[in-house]
mmCIF file of C-alpha atoms and ligand atoms in Angstrom:
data_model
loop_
_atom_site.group_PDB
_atom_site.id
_atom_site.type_symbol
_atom_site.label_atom_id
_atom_site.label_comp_id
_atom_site.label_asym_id
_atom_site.label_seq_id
_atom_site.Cartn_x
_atom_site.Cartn_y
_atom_site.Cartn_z
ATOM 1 C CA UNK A 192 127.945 99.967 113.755
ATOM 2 C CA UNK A 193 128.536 103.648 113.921
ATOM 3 C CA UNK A 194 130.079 104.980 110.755
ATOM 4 C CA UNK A 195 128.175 105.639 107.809
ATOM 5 C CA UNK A 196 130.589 103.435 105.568
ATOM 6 C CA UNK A 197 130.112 100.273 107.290
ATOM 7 C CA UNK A 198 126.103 100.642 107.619
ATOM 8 C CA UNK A 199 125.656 98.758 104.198
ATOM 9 C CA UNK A 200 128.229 96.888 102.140
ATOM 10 C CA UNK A 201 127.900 98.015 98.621
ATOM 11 C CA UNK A 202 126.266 95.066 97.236
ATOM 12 C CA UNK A 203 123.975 95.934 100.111
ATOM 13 C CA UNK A 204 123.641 99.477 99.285
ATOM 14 C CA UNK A 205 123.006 98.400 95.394
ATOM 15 C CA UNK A 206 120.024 95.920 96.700
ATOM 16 C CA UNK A 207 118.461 98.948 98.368
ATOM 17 C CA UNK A 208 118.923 101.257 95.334
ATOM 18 C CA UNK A 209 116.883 98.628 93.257
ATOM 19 C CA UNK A 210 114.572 98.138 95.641
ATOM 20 C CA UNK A 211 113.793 101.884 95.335
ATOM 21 C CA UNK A 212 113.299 101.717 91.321
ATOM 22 C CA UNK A 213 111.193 98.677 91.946
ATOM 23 C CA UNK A 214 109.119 100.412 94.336
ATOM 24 C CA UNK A 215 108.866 103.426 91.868
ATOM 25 C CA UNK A 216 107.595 101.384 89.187
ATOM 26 C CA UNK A 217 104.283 101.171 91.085
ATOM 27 C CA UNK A 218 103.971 104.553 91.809
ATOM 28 C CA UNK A 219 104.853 108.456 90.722
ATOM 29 C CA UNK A 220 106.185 108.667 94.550
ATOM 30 C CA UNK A 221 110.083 109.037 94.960
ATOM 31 C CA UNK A 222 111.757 107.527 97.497
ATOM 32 C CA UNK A 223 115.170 108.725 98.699
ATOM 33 C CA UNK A 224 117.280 107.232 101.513
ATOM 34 C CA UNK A 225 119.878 109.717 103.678
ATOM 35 C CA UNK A 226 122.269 107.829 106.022
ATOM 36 C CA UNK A 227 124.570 110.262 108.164
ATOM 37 C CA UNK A 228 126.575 109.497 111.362
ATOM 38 C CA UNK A 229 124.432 111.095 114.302
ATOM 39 C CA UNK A 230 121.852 113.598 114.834
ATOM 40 C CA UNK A 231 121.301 116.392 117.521
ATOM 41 C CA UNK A 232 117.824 116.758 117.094
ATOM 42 C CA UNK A 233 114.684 114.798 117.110
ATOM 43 C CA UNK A 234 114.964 112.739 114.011
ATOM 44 C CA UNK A 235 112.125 113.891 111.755
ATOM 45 C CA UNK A 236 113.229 117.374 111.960
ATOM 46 C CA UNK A 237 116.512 116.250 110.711
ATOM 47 C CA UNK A 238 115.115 114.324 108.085
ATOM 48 C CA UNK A 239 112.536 117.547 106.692
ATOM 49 C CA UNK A 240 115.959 119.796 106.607
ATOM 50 C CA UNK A 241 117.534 117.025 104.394
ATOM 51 C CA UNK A 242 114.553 116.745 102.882
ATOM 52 C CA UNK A 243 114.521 120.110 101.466
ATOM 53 C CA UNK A 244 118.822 120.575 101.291
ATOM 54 C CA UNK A 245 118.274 117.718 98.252
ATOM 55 C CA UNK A 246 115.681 119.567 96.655
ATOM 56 C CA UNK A 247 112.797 116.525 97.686
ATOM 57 C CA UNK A 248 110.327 119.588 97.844
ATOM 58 C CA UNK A 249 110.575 119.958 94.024
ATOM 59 C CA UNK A 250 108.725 116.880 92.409
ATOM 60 C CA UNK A 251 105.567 117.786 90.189
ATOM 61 C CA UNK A 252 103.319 116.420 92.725
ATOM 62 C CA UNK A 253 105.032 116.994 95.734
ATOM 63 C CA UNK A 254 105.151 112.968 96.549
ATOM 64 C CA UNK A 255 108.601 112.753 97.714
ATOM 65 C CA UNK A 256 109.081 110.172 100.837
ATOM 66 C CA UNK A 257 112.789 110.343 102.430
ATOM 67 C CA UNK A 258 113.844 107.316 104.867
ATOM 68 C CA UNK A 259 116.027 108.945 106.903
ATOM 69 C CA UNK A 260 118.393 107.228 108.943
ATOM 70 C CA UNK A 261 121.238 108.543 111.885
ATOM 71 C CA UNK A 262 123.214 105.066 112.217
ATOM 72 C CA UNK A 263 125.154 105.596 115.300
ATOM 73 C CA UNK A 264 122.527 107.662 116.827
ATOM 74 C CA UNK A 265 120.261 104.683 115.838
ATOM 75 C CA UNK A 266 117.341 106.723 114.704
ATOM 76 C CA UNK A 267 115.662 106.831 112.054
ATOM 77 C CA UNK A 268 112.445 108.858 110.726
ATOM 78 C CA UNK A 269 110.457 108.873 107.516
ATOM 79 C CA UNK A 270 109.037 111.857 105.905
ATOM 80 C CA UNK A 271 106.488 112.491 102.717
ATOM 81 C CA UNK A 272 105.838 115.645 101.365
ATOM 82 C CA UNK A 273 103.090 117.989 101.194
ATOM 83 C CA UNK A 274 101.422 116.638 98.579
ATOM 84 C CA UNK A 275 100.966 113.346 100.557
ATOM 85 C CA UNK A 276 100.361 114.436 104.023
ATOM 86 C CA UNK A 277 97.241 116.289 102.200
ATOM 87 C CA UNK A 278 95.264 112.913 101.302
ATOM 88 C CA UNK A 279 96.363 110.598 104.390
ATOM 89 C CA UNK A 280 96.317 110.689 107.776
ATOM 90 C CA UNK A 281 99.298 111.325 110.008
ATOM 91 C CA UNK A 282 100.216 107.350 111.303
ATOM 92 C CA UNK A 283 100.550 107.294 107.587
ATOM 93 C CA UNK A 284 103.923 105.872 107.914
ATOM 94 C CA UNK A 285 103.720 103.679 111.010
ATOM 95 C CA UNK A 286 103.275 100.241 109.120
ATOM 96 C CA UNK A 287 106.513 101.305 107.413
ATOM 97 C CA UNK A 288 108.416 102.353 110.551
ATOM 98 C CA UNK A 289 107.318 99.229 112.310
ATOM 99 C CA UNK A 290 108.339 96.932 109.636
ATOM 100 C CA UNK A 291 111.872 99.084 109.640
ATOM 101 C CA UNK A 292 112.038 98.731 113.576
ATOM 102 C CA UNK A 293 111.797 94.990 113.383
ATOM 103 C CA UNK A 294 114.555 94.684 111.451
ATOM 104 C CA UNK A 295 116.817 97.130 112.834
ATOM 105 C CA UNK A 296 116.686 95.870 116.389
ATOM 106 C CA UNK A 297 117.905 92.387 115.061
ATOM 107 C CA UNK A 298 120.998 94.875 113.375
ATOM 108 C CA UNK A 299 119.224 93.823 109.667
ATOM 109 C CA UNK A 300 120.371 97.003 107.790
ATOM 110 C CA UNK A 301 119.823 96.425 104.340
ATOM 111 C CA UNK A 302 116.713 94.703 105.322
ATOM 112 C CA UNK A 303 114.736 97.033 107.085
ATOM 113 C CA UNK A 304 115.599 99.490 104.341
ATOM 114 C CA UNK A 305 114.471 97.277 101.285
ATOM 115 C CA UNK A 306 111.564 96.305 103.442
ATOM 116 C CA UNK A 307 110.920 99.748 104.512
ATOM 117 C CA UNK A 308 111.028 100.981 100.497
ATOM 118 C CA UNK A 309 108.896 98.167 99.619
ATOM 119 C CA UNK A 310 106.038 99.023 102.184
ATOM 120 C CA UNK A 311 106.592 102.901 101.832
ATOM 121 C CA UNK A 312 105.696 101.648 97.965
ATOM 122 C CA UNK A 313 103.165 100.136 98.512
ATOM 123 C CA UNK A 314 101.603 103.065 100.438
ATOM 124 C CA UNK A 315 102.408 105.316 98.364
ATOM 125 C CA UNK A 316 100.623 103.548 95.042
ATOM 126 C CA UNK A 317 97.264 103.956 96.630
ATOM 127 C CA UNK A 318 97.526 107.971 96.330
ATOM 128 C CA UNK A 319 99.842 108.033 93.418
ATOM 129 C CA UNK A 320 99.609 105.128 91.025
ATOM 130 C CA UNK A 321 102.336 105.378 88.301
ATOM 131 C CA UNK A 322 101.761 106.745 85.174
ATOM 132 C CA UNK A 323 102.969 106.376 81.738
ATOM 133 C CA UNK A 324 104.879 109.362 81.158
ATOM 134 C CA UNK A 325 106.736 108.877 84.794
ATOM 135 C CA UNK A 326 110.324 110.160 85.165
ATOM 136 C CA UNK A 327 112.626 109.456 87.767
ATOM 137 C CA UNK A 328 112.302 112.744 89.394
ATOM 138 C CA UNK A 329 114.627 112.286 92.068
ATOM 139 C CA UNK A 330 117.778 110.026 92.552
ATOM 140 C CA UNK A 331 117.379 106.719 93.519
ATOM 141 C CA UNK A 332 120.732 106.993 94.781
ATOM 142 C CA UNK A 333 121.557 106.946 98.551
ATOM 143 C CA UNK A 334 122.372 110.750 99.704
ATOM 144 C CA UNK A 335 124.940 110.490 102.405
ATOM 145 C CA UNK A 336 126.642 112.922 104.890
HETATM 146 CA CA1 CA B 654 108.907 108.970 89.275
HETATM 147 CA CA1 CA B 655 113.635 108.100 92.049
#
């Protein structure tokens, strides 16, 4: 499993796009997933420079979350903006990556990203409930390289 193509099938892909505008029903977070072949270095600095090459830095509240993911590197990292690392603490996301980890290692792709969406939800709601006049700030798209 180490091209970017053959990561998800698309039906898999379009079951992790809805699970991101499910999750963003519950909250004014946005959640983005990046998939790209390999990275050079650590993961989570990877994932803040593609953070900010797709703009994720530029939401009202600065509550953008990006699941970042190097498939045949295997790595993956998740990263929340400013306006989130300012009310939580920093093993914010480790409920998340576990949940994520336990699915990867048993090769579940699509799973440990709708999981991971769900939970990253679901932790994002407490800090950022949704609100009526929400917009869908960012893409729920997956960004790939
Ligand atoms: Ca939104
Ligand atoms: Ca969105």
């Amino acid at each position: 499993m180490s091209k970017v193509e053959d990561f998800l099938t698309k039906a898999e892909e379009a079951e992790v796009v809805e699970a991101i505008r499910m999750a963003e029903k519950n909250t004014s977070g946005e959640i983005r997933v990046h998939l790209e072949k390999k990275t050079d270095i650590a993961p989570i600095e990877r994932a803040v420079a593609v953070f900010h090459e797709l703009k994720m830095d530029e939401t009202q509240l600065r509550n953008g979350v990006i699941i970042y993911v190097a498939v045949k590197s295997k790595q993956f990292a998740i990263y929340g903006d400013k306006g989130i690392n300012d009310k939580v603490s920093t093993d914010f996301w480790n409920v998340t990556k576990n949940i994520m980890v336990s699915h990867f290692i048993n090769g579940a792709n699509k799973l440990a990203l709708v999981e991971g969406i769900h939970s990253a939800g679901e932790q994002l709601k407490k800090h950022f409930p949704f609100e009526d006049n929400d917009t869908d700030e960012l893409s729920n798209e997956i960004s790939k390289e």
